[in-house]
Amino acid sequence: MRKNNKFIRFWKILGPGLITGASDDDPSGIATYSQAGAAYGLTTLWTSLIAFPLMASIQQMCAKIGLVTSQGLTGALKKHYPKPVLYVMLVFSFPAIVMNIGADIAGMGAVGNLLFPKIEATYFSVVFTIILLFLIIYLPYQKIAATLKYLCIVLLVYLIVPFLYQQDWLDIAKNTFIPTIEFNKEFVGILVGILGTTISPYLFFWQASMEVEEMSHKKRHLIVNKKIIHDMKQDVDFGMSFSGVVMFFIILTTGTVLFKGGIHQIDTVEQAAAALKPLAGNFAYLLFAIGVIGTGLLAIPVLSGSLSYIITETFGWEQGLDKKFHEAKAFYIVMAISLILGLSLNYIGISPVKALIYTAILYGLTAPVLIAIILHISNNKEVMGAFTNSRFSNVLGFTALILMTAAAAALLYLQFE
């Protein structure tokens, strides 16, 4: 009974951090991890260990900014930095997030078509978009948060798939704890892709804004204390570790099944699902496909929500998932437009693969700037008071900054070489 009570208490602590971490494993992220496994087997498993502390440190800073300032990251940028910085972030973020949404909707539609071949992928994409629009606009924040929280459970399917066939656990351990790096364009490209899809700027904005929503909903926005900060850290750490574990198992699945089966090129998430079917059986294929649709339903509200928070905070419009449509029309209209624009990419000749490339470039260019700003805010006593960064947080934060800057440089070099 006591163990059950502990679990219930812990489950109640989980919220924005868990949702943010789980949404990081969206269909476009699954495609990236699948390509890493298919192309290089198990040699990129170690990246999941490296990514976790970096993700957790940055997301904790964003969450703390939201808790302490009672405003999202955009609000903090608007208040403490020159307006051109904010507008540059907006110009880069809008197309990047819309293309990410488009790629995810297309991925969900294509997987739906795999499960039900008689129905075209575009029909599935339209249906998923309509369902998401309805849920986002008509459900109150508490139900949206609870729905997203339980959708995270869908990701557990990826932890089952590798156990459906025999594994060489010694080889897995070796590739997990001993990094392998190949100094060629393709391998560096995969590392940059993994880093870019793992530490994505839209998650920074979502995390801060969701902490504000949580505090507002619980009527606790006036009392930020060590317990609240501790609960937040537990939530973020669990969410980011959950994300890292799912990433690990997707690379493990594709690295053992597809790579060993001679399939080394995966451009889209439905290709990964389809390739698993003859090699790993129907059950593994079904679990993988269901996971893609579940993660899309989880990630797309996060993507559209983060964009809506960015735009409404920039222009000072009413915002918040806790508000009804008539109370924050602009907020919900921005979310709706982002979904419709994302869906429309399929009809104007931008393929999901191209959308992902463009998204990676835009995220890659904005992430280092945003991480530098987050670090600056998090160490500013005038803004954060007694809750400035610890030395350890700064070490992890600056490591993330250096790696993301190197990734941005590598990304540009690979694109324009």
XYZ file of N, CA, C and O in Angstrom, residues 84-154:
284
model
N 15.269 42.932 -31.525
C 15.733 42.168 -32.706
C 16.063 40.704 -32.399
O 15.839 39.832 -33.242
N 16.577 40.417 -31.188
C 16.884 39.033 -30.805
C 15.609 38.194 -30.809
O 15.565 37.076 -31.338
N 14.546 38.771 -30.243
C 13.261 38.082 -30.169
C 12.687 37.847 -31.559
O 12.213 36.741 -31.875
N 12.761 38.873 -32.413
C 12.193 38.747 -33.757
C 12.961 37.747 -34.609
O 12.364 37.027 -35.424
N 14.276 37.680 -34.431
C 15.082 36.688 -35.166
C 14.660 35.272 -34.750
O 14.506 34.376 -35.588
N 14.465 35.081 -33.428
C 14.012 33.774 -32.943
C 12.653 33.403 -33.553
O 12.412 32.261 -33.936
N 11.776 34.402 -33.659
C 10.439 34.186 -34.211
C 10.522 33.816 -35.690
O 9.873 32.867 -36.151
N 11.348 34.545 -36.439
C 11.497 34.303 -37.881
C 12.039 32.900 -38.152
O 11.599 32.232 -39.097
N 12.969 32.440 -37.317
C 13.536 31.103 -37.502
C 12.602 30.017 -36.975
O 12.492 28.936 -37.564
N 11.938 30.292 -35.844
C 11.127 29.265 -35.184
C 9.863 28.928 -35.964
O 9.476 27.755 -36.052
N 9.210 29.940 -36.533
C 7.920 29.706 -37.195
C 8.030 28.667 -38.317
O 7.337 27.642 -38.282
N 8.892 28.882 -39.327
C 8.962 27.869 -40.397
C 9.487 26.520 -39.915
O 9.040 25.470 -40.393
N 10.432 26.532 -38.954
C 11.009 25.280 -38.466
C 9.942 24.421 -37.802
O 9.832 23.213 -38.085
N 9.140 25.031 -36.930
C 8.114 24.268 -36.210
C 7.007 23.803 -37.150
O 6.533 22.668 -37.062
N 6.590 24.676 -38.088
C 5.547 24.295 -39.052
C 6.008 23.107 -39.890
O 5.257 22.156 -40.122
N 7.273 23.132 -40.349
C 7.786 22.018 -41.156
C 7.930 20.741 -40.321
O 7.698 19.638 -40.820
N 8.276 20.906 -39.045
C 8.332 19.748 -38.142
C 6.943 19.135 -37.987
O 6.774 17.909 -38.056
N 5.938 19.988 -37.806
C 4.549 19.513 -37.700
C 4.153 18.784 -38.990
O 3.561 17.701 -38.960
N 4.506 19.395 -40.136
C 4.171 18.792 -41.431
C 4.794 17.418 -41.604
O 4.131 16.478 -42.065
N 6.062 17.301 -41.222
C 6.764 16.017 -41.339
C 6.121 14.971 -40.427
O 5.973 13.796 -40.813
N 5.721 15.389 -39.223
C 5.101 14.452 -38.279
C 3.720 13.995 -38.754
O 3.370 12.815 -38.663
N 2.920 14.955 -39.277
C 1.588 14.601 -39.794
C 1.730 13.636 -40.964
O 0.993 12.642 -41.070
N 2.679 13.921 -41.865
C 2.907 13.047 -43.024
C 3.348 11.653 -42.573
O 2.896 10.641 -43.125
N 4.208 11.603 -41.555
C 4.675 10.324 -41.027
C 3.543 9.507 -40.438
O 3.432 8.302 -40.680
N 2.673 10.167 -39.669
C 1.520 9.474 -39.090
C 0.584 8.962 -40.179
O 0.086 7.833 -40.106
N 0.355 9.795 -41.198
C -0.521 9.397 -42.305
C 0.028 8.193 -43.050
O -0.706 7.261 -43.389
N 1.338 8.223 -43.315
C 1.979 7.128 -44.052
C 1.920 5.822 -43.264
O 1.708 4.743 -43.839
N 2.111 5.907 -41.951
C 2.038 4.706 -41.108
C 0.597 4.191 -41.036
O 0.357 2.986 -41.041
N -0.353 5.127 -40.973
C -1.766 4.727 -41.017
C -2.076 3.947 -42.284
O -2.787 2.937 -42.255
N -1.508 4.398 -43.406
C -1.681 3.720 -44.689
C -1.048 2.326 -44.685
O -1.565 1.390 -45.300
N 0.082 2.182 -43.973
C 0.713 0.867 -43.857
C -0.198 -0.115 -43.117
O -0.302 -1.287 -43.473
N -0.861 0.389 -42.074
C -1.743 -0.474 -41.275
C -3.038 -0.791 -42.017
O -3.586 -1.889 -41.888
N -3.527 0.200 -42.798
C -4.774 0.022 -43.569
C -4.512 0.460 -45.011
O -4.843 1.590 -45.398
N -3.906 -0.411 -45.830
C -3.438 -0.046 -47.174
C -4.526 0.473 -48.115
O -4.212 1.195 -49.071
N -5.784 0.134 -47.873
C -6.855 0.574 -48.771
C -7.177 2.051 -48.609
O -7.836 2.658 -49.461
N -6.747 2.634 -47.486
C -7.009 4.067 -47.243
C -5.731 4.852 -47.504
O -4.684 4.538 -46.951
N -5.829 5.876 -48.349
C -4.643 6.658 -48.720
C -4.063 7.400 -47.519
O -4.796 7.827 -46.622
N -2.743 7.597 -47.556
C -2.036 8.266 -46.457
C -2.557 9.684 -46.224
O -2.663 10.141 -45.085
N -2.900 10.390 -47.319
C -3.366 11.783 -47.186
C -4.665 11.865 -46.394
O -4.880 12.816 -45.646
N -5.531 10.844 -46.540
C -6.780 10.831 -45.773
C -6.488 10.695 -44.276
O -7.107 11.367 -43.448
N -5.540 9.814 -43.962
C -5.146 9.665 -42.560
C -4.584 10.976 -42.012
O -4.893 11.370 -40.879
N -3.749 11.642 -42.791
C -3.147 12.911 -42.357
C -4.224 13.948 -42.039
O -4.152 14.649 -41.026
N -5.232 14.027 -42.914
C -6.335 14.987 -42.705
C -7.115 14.624 -41.442
O -7.435 15.492 -40.617
N -7.422 13.338 -41.269
C -8.202 12.884 -40.098
C -7.436 13.170 -38.805
O -8.014 13.690 -37.835
N -6.135 12.850 -38.784
C -5.323 13.116 -37.584
C -5.291 14.613 -37.269
O -5.358 15.013 -36.107
N -5.187 15.443 -38.314
C -5.153 16.900 -38.117
C -6.463 17.393 -37.512
O -6.466 18.205 -36.574
N -7.586 16.894 -38.030
C -8.909 17.300 -37.517
C -9.067 16.869 -36.056
O -9.549 17.647 -35.214
N -8.664 15.633 -35.753
C -8.750 15.130 -34.364
C -7.931 16.016 -33.427
O -8.407 16.414 -32.347
N -6.702 16.342 -33.838
C -5.822 17.171 -33.006
C -6.406 18.566 -32.810
O -6.374 19.112 -31.703
N -6.938 19.161 -33.881
C -7.551 20.492 -33.775
C -8.707 20.478 -32.779
O -8.827 21.372 -31.937
N -9.544 19.456 -32.875
C -10.696 19.346 -31.975
C -10.242 19.225 -30.518
O -10.740 19.932 -29.635
N -9.281 18.325 -30.266
C -8.816 18.096 -28.896
C -8.164 19.348 -28.311
O -8.404 19.711 -27.157
N -7.336 20.021 -29.125
C -6.604 21.202 -28.643
C -7.559 22.339 -28.293
O -7.404 23.012 -27.271
N -8.556 22.556 -29.157
C -9.444 23.716 -28.973
C -10.509 23.466 -27.903
O -10.831 24.355 -27.118
N -11.032 22.240 -27.830
C -12.184 22.006 -26.965
C -11.865 21.411 -25.593
O -12.677 21.511 -24.672
N -10.692 20.810 -25.442
C -10.372 20.250 -24.126
C -9.744 21.310 -23.225
O -8.877 22.070 -23.672
N -10.142 21.393 -21.942
C -9.475 22.310 -21.009
C -8.066 21.829 -20.698
O -7.739 20.660 -20.917
N -7.235 22.734 -20.165
C -5.819 22.421 -19.935
C -5.618 21.133 -19.130
O -4.795 20.299 -19.480
N -6.396 20.982 -18.059
C -6.210 19.825 -17.175
C -6.369 18.516 -17.953
O -5.600 17.570 -17.776
N -7.368 18.472 -18.850
C -7.606 17.258 -19.641
C -6.529 17.085 -20.714
O -6.114 15.959 -21.009
N -6.078 18.205 -21.310
C -5.011 18.123 -22.309
C -3.746 17.576 -21.653
O -3.091 16.671 -22.181
N -3.399 18.130 -20.478
C -2.192 17.694 -19.764
C -2.285 16.218 -19.390
O -1.329 15.456 -19.557
N -3.465 15.806 -18.905
C -3.651 14.402 -18.511
C -3.585 13.492 -19.729
O -2.977 12.412 -19.684
N -4.202 13.923 -20.842
C -4.180 13.127 -22.077
C -2.757 12.954 -22.580
O -2.326 11.845 -22.928
N -2.005 14.056 -22.620
C -0.613 14.002 -23.082
C 0.225 13.111 -22.158
O 1.078 12.346 -22.604
N -0.051 13.219 -20.871
C 0.699 12.438 -19.878
C 0.488 10.938 -20.095
O 1.439 10.149 -20.086
N -0.764 10.536 -20.327
C -1.042 9.110 -20.534
C -0.595 8.640 -21.923
O -0.277 7.460 -22.106
N -0.557 9.558 -22.889
C -0.060 9.192 -24.222
C 1.424 8.808 -24.161
O 1.917 8.051 -25.003
N 2.141 9.356 -23.163
C 3.559 9.010 -23.005
C 3.751 7.500 -22.858
O 4.790 6.956 -23.240
N 2.743 6.833 -22.295
C 2.825 5.387 -22.065
C 2.984 4.634 -23.386
O 3.591 3.561 -23.440
N 2.442 5.225 -24.480
C 2.551 4.594 -25.803
C 4.004 4.303 -26.152
O 4.327 3.300 -26.792
